[in-house]
Amino acid sequence: MTSQRKLVALSAALLLGAGIAGAALAQTDHSGHNMSGMAATAGAETPAAKGYIKAMDAMHEAMGSVDYTGDPDIDFARGMIPHHQAAIDMAKVQLEYGKDPEIRKLSEDIIKAQEGEIKQLNEWLAAHPAK
């Protein structure tokens, strides 16, 4: 085999390996993303930070327990629900502790939009059961 063919074969093998590794990482269990370790950072002991950490921990736990079907549409919908719920939970924390009117308005908009999207995702899932 010529050196050029060896280089092409090696490149193809590396790309294939990277693709397989990427697919494995994409399905990694999110439960290891516990945000509680952030408590060591400055400001993480505030009630707002504790609320954000709690919301993120709940999201990672829920996303890590998604029962993947292999159907990209169903899996997307199932994964997005806890993601959207975390956005709602974080926005509620911001409304409880935050003061900036622009960010408060954004938090209100996020809650409204994400609740609507969760409803839409649940309705879609009900109409498209996994096979």
PDB file of C-alpha atoms in Angstrom:
ATOM      1  CA  MET A   1       0.000   0.000   0.000  1.00  0.00           C
ATOM      2  CA  THR A   2       1.379   3.404  -0.927  1.00  0.00           C
ATOM      3  CA  SER A   3       1.896   6.061   1.710  1.00  0.00           C
ATOM      4  CA  GLN A   4      -0.900   8.145   0.192  1.00  0.00           C
ATOM      5  CA  ARG A   5      -3.336   5.217   0.468  1.00  0.00           C
ATOM      6  CA  LYS A   6      -2.192   4.569   4.045  1.00  0.00           C
ATOM      7  CA  LEU A   7      -2.827   8.220   4.875  1.00  0.00           C
ATOM      8  CA  VAL A   8      -6.306   8.070   3.322  1.00  0.00           C
ATOM      9  CA  ALA A   9      -7.093   4.833   5.196  1.00  0.00           C
ATOM     10  CA  LEU A  10      -5.805   6.276   8.471  1.00  0.00           C
ATOM     11  CA  SER A  11      -7.815   9.466   7.980  1.00  0.00           C
ATOM     12  CA  ALA A  12     -10.975   7.478   7.259  1.00  0.00           C
ATOM     13  CA  ALA A  13     -10.424   5.340  10.358  1.00  0.00           C
ATOM     14  CA  LEU A  14      -9.902   8.408  12.531  1.00  0.00           C
ATOM     15  CA  LEU A  15     -13.048  10.073  11.188  1.00  0.00           C
ATOM     16  CA  LEU A  16     -15.079   6.907  11.738  1.00  0.00           C
ATOM     17  CA  GLY A  17     -13.717   6.608  15.267  1.00  0.00           C
ATOM     18  CA  ALA A  18     -14.523  10.252  15.976  1.00  0.00           C
ATOM     19  CA  GLY A  19     -18.056   9.731  14.712  1.00  0.00           C
ATOM     20  CA  ILE A  20     -18.589   6.700  16.912  1.00  0.00           C
ATOM     21  CA  ALA A  21     -17.146   8.515  19.922  1.00  0.00           C
ATOM     22  CA  GLY A  22     -19.324  11.539  19.194  1.00  0.00           C
ATOM     23  CA  ALA A  23     -22.453   9.383  19.023  1.00  0.00           C
ATOM     24  CA  ALA A  24     -21.539   7.755  22.329  1.00  0.00           C
ATOM     25  CA  LEU A  25     -20.957  11.123  23.964  1.00  0.00           C
ATOM     26  CA  ALA A  26     -24.259  12.445  22.636  1.00  0.00           C
ATOM     27  CA  GLN A  27     -26.051   9.717  24.583  1.00  0.00           C
ATOM     28  CA  THR A  28     -24.016  10.211  27.748  1.00  0.00           C
ATOM     29  CA  ASP A  29     -25.917  10.048  31.006  1.00  0.00           C
ATOM     30  CA  HIS A  30     -26.582  13.623  32.154  1.00  0.00           C
ATOM     31  CA  SER A  31     -26.855  12.600  35.795  1.00  0.00           C
ATOM     32  CA  GLY A  32     -23.138  13.299  36.211  1.00  0.00           C
ATOM     33  CA  HIS A  33     -23.773  16.972  35.570  1.00  0.00           C
ATOM     34  CA  ASN A  34     -24.790  17.654  39.143  1.00  0.00           C
ATOM     35  CA  MET A  35     -24.543  21.406  39.639  1.00  0.00           C
ATOM     36  CA  SER A  36     -24.208  21.129  43.427  1.00  0.00           C
ATOM     37  CA  GLY A  37     -20.428  21.359  43.077  1.00  0.00           C
ATOM     38  CA  MET A  38     -20.904  24.977  42.077  1.00  0.00           C
ATOM     39  CA  ALA A  39     -21.504  25.751  45.742  1.00  0.00           C
ATOM     40  CA  ALA A  40     -17.766  26.325  46.120  1.00  0.00           C
ATOM     41  CA  THR A  41     -17.863  29.320  43.763  1.00  0.00           C
ATOM     42  CA  ALA A  42     -18.357  32.877  44.938  1.00  0.00           C
ATOM     43  CA  GLY A  43     -22.010  33.791  45.261  1.00  0.00           C
ATOM     44  CA  ALA A  44     -23.286  30.209  44.992  1.00  0.00           C
ATOM     45  CA  GLU A  45     -24.617  30.316  48.542  1.00  0.00           C
ATOM     46  CA  THR A  46     -27.238  32.953  47.734  1.00  0.00           C
ATOM     47  CA  PRO A  47     -30.877  31.845  47.628  1.00  0.00           C
ATOM     48  CA  ALA A  48     -31.038  32.654  43.905  1.00  0.00           C
ATOM     49  CA  ALA A  49     -27.934  30.604  43.088  1.00  0.00           C
ATOM     50  CA  LYS A  50     -29.269  27.706  45.137  1.00  0.00           C
ATOM     51  CA  GLY A  51     -32.504  27.941  43.159  1.00  0.00           C
ATOM     52  CA  TYR A  52     -30.647  27.902  39.833  1.00  0.00           C
ATOM     53  CA  ILE A  53     -28.527  24.949  40.938  1.00  0.00           C
ATOM     54  CA  LYS A  54     -31.637  23.058  42.048  1.00  0.00           C
ATOM     55  CA  ALA A  55     -33.319  23.715  38.674  1.00  0.00           C
ATOM     56  CA  MET A  56     -30.253  22.559  36.735  1.00  0.00           C
ATOM     57  CA  ASP A  57     -29.808  19.445  38.889  1.00  0.00           C
ATOM     58  CA  ALA A  58     -33.461  18.498  38.326  1.00  0.00           C
ATOM     59  CA  MET A  59     -33.070  19.027  34.577  1.00  0.00           C
ATOM     60  CA  HIS A  60     -29.936  16.887  34.342  1.00  0.00           C
ATOM     61  CA  GLU A  61     -31.546  14.128  36.386  1.00  0.00           C
ATOM     62  CA  ALA A  62     -34.676  14.171  34.202  1.00  0.00           C
ATOM     63  CA  MET A  63     -32.695  14.327  30.957  1.00  0.00           C
ATOM     64  CA  GLY A  64     -30.503  11.459  32.122  1.00  0.00           C
ATOM     65  CA  SER A  65     -33.544   9.270  32.663  1.00  0.00           C
ATOM     66  CA  VAL A  66     -35.123   9.889  29.235  1.00  0.00           C
ATOM     67  CA  ASP A  67     -36.074   6.539  27.719  1.00  0.00           C
ATOM     68  CA  TYR A  68     -34.622   6.885  24.210  1.00  0.00           C
ATOM     69  CA  THR A  69     -36.555   5.091  21.483  1.00  0.00           C
ATOM     70  CA  GLY A  70     -34.231   5.580  18.536  1.00  0.00           C
ATOM     71  CA  ASP A  71     -36.861   7.786  16.884  1.00  0.00           C
ATOM     72  CA  PRO A  72     -35.184  11.212  16.621  1.00  0.00           C
ATOM     73  CA  ASP A  73     -38.490  13.089  16.769  1.00  0.00           C
ATOM     74  CA  ILE A  74     -39.780  11.343  19.889  1.00  0.00           C
ATOM     75  CA  ASP A  75     -36.375  11.472  21.571  1.00  0.00           C
ATOM     76  CA  PHE A  76     -36.100  15.199  20.826  1.00  0.00           C
ATOM     77  CA  ALA A  77     -39.535  15.892  22.310  1.00  0.00           C
ATOM     78  CA  ARG A  78     -38.806  13.803  25.408  1.00  0.00           C
ATOM     79  CA  GLY A  79     -35.476  15.515  25.991  1.00  0.00           C
ATOM     80  CA  MET A  80     -36.761  19.029  25.423  1.00  0.00           C
ATOM     81  CA  ILE A  81     -39.477  18.828  28.079  1.00  0.00           C
ATOM     82  CA  PRO A  82     -37.079  18.780  31.069  1.00  0.00           C
ATOM     83  CA  HIS A  83     -34.880  21.329  29.300  1.00  0.00           C
ATOM     84  CA  HIS A  84     -37.831  23.715  28.966  1.00  0.00           C
ATOM     85  CA  GLN A  85     -38.962  22.988  32.532  1.00  0.00           C
ATOM     86  CA  ALA A  86     -35.529  24.037  33.801  1.00  0.00           C
ATOM     87  CA  ALA A  87     -35.859  27.333  31.920  1.00  0.00           C
ATOM     88  CA  ILE A  88     -39.222  27.895  33.619  1.00  0.00           C
ATOM     89  CA  ASP A  89     -37.812  27.013  37.034  1.00  0.00           C
ATOM     90  CA  MET A  90     -34.826  29.334  36.551  1.00  0.00           C
ATOM     91  CA  ALA A  91     -37.073  32.166  35.345  1.00  0.00           C
ATOM     92  CA  LYS A  92     -39.214  31.766  38.479  1.00  0.00           C
ATOM     93  CA  VAL A  93     -36.092  32.047  40.642  1.00  0.00           C
ATOM     94  CA  GLN A  94     -35.105  35.204  38.775  1.00  0.00           C
ATOM     95  CA  LEU A  95     -38.570  36.685  39.356  1.00  0.00           C
ATOM     96  CA  GLU A  96     -38.357  35.871  43.039  1.00  0.00           C
ATOM     97  CA  TYR A  97     -34.932  37.443  43.586  1.00  0.00           C
ATOM     98  CA  GLY A  98     -34.108  39.609  40.584  1.00  0.00           C
ATOM     99  CA  LYS A  99     -34.786  43.321  40.296  1.00  0.00           C
ATOM    100  CA  ASP A 100     -33.925  44.390  36.729  1.00  0.00           C
ATOM    101  CA  PRO A 101     -37.165  45.175  34.853  1.00  0.00           C
ATOM    102  CA  GLU A 102     -35.827  44.023  31.478  1.00  0.00           C
ATOM    103  CA  ILE A 103     -34.696  40.648  32.815  1.00  0.00           C
ATOM    104  CA  ARG A 104     -37.925  40.257  34.806  1.00  0.00           C
ATOM    105  CA  LYS A 105     -39.916  40.794  31.592  1.00  0.00           C
ATOM    106  CA  LEU A 106     -37.703  38.283  29.798  1.00  0.00           C
ATOM    107  CA  SER A 107     -38.295  35.758  32.607  1.00  0.00           C
ATOM    108  CA  GLU A 108     -42.054  36.241  32.287  1.00  0.00           C
ATOM    109  CA  ASP A 109     -41.823  35.756  28.512  1.00  0.00           C
ATOM    110  CA  ILE A 110     -39.692  32.623  28.972  1.00  0.00           C
ATOM    111  CA  ILE A 111     -42.229  31.103  31.360  1.00  0.00           C
ATOM    112  CA  LYS A 112     -45.101  31.756  28.952  1.00  0.00           C
ATOM    113  CA  ALA A 113     -43.224  30.472  25.884  1.00  0.00           C
ATOM    114  CA  GLN A 114     -41.726  27.389  27.547  1.00  0.00           C
ATOM    115  CA  GLU A 115     -45.028  26.359  29.140  1.00  0.00           C
ATOM    116  CA  GLY A 116     -46.624  26.575  25.702  1.00  0.00           C
ATOM    117  CA  GLU A 117     -43.861  24.517  24.139  1.00  0.00           C
ATOM    118  CA  ILE A 118     -44.063  21.858  26.872  1.00  0.00           C
ATOM    119  CA  LYS A 119     -47.798  21.629  26.221  1.00  0.00           C
ATOM    120  CA  GLN A 120     -47.167  21.314  22.482  1.00  0.00           C
ATOM    121  CA  LEU A 121     -44.488  18.642  23.002  1.00  0.00           C
ATOM    122  CA  ASN A 122     -46.743  16.620  25.334  1.00  0.00           C
ATOM    123  CA  GLU A 123     -49.634  16.840  22.874  1.00  0.00           C
ATOM    124  CA  TRP A 124     -47.359  15.758  20.032  1.00  0.00           C
ATOM    125  CA  LEU A 125     -46.022  12.844  22.070  1.00  0.00           C
ATOM    126  CA  ALA A 126     -49.566  11.751  22.908  1.00  0.00           C
ATOM    127  CA  ALA A 127     -50.426  11.755  19.197  1.00  0.00           C
ATOM    128  CA  HIS A 128     -47.182   9.954  18.225  1.00  0.00           C
ATOM    129  CA  PRO A 129     -46.601   7.057  20.643  1.00  0.00           C
ATOM    130  CA  ALA A 130     -43.294   5.241  20.446  1.00  0.00           C
ATOM    131  CA  LYS A 131     -43.390   2.028  18.428  1.00  0.00           C
TER     132      LYS A 131
END
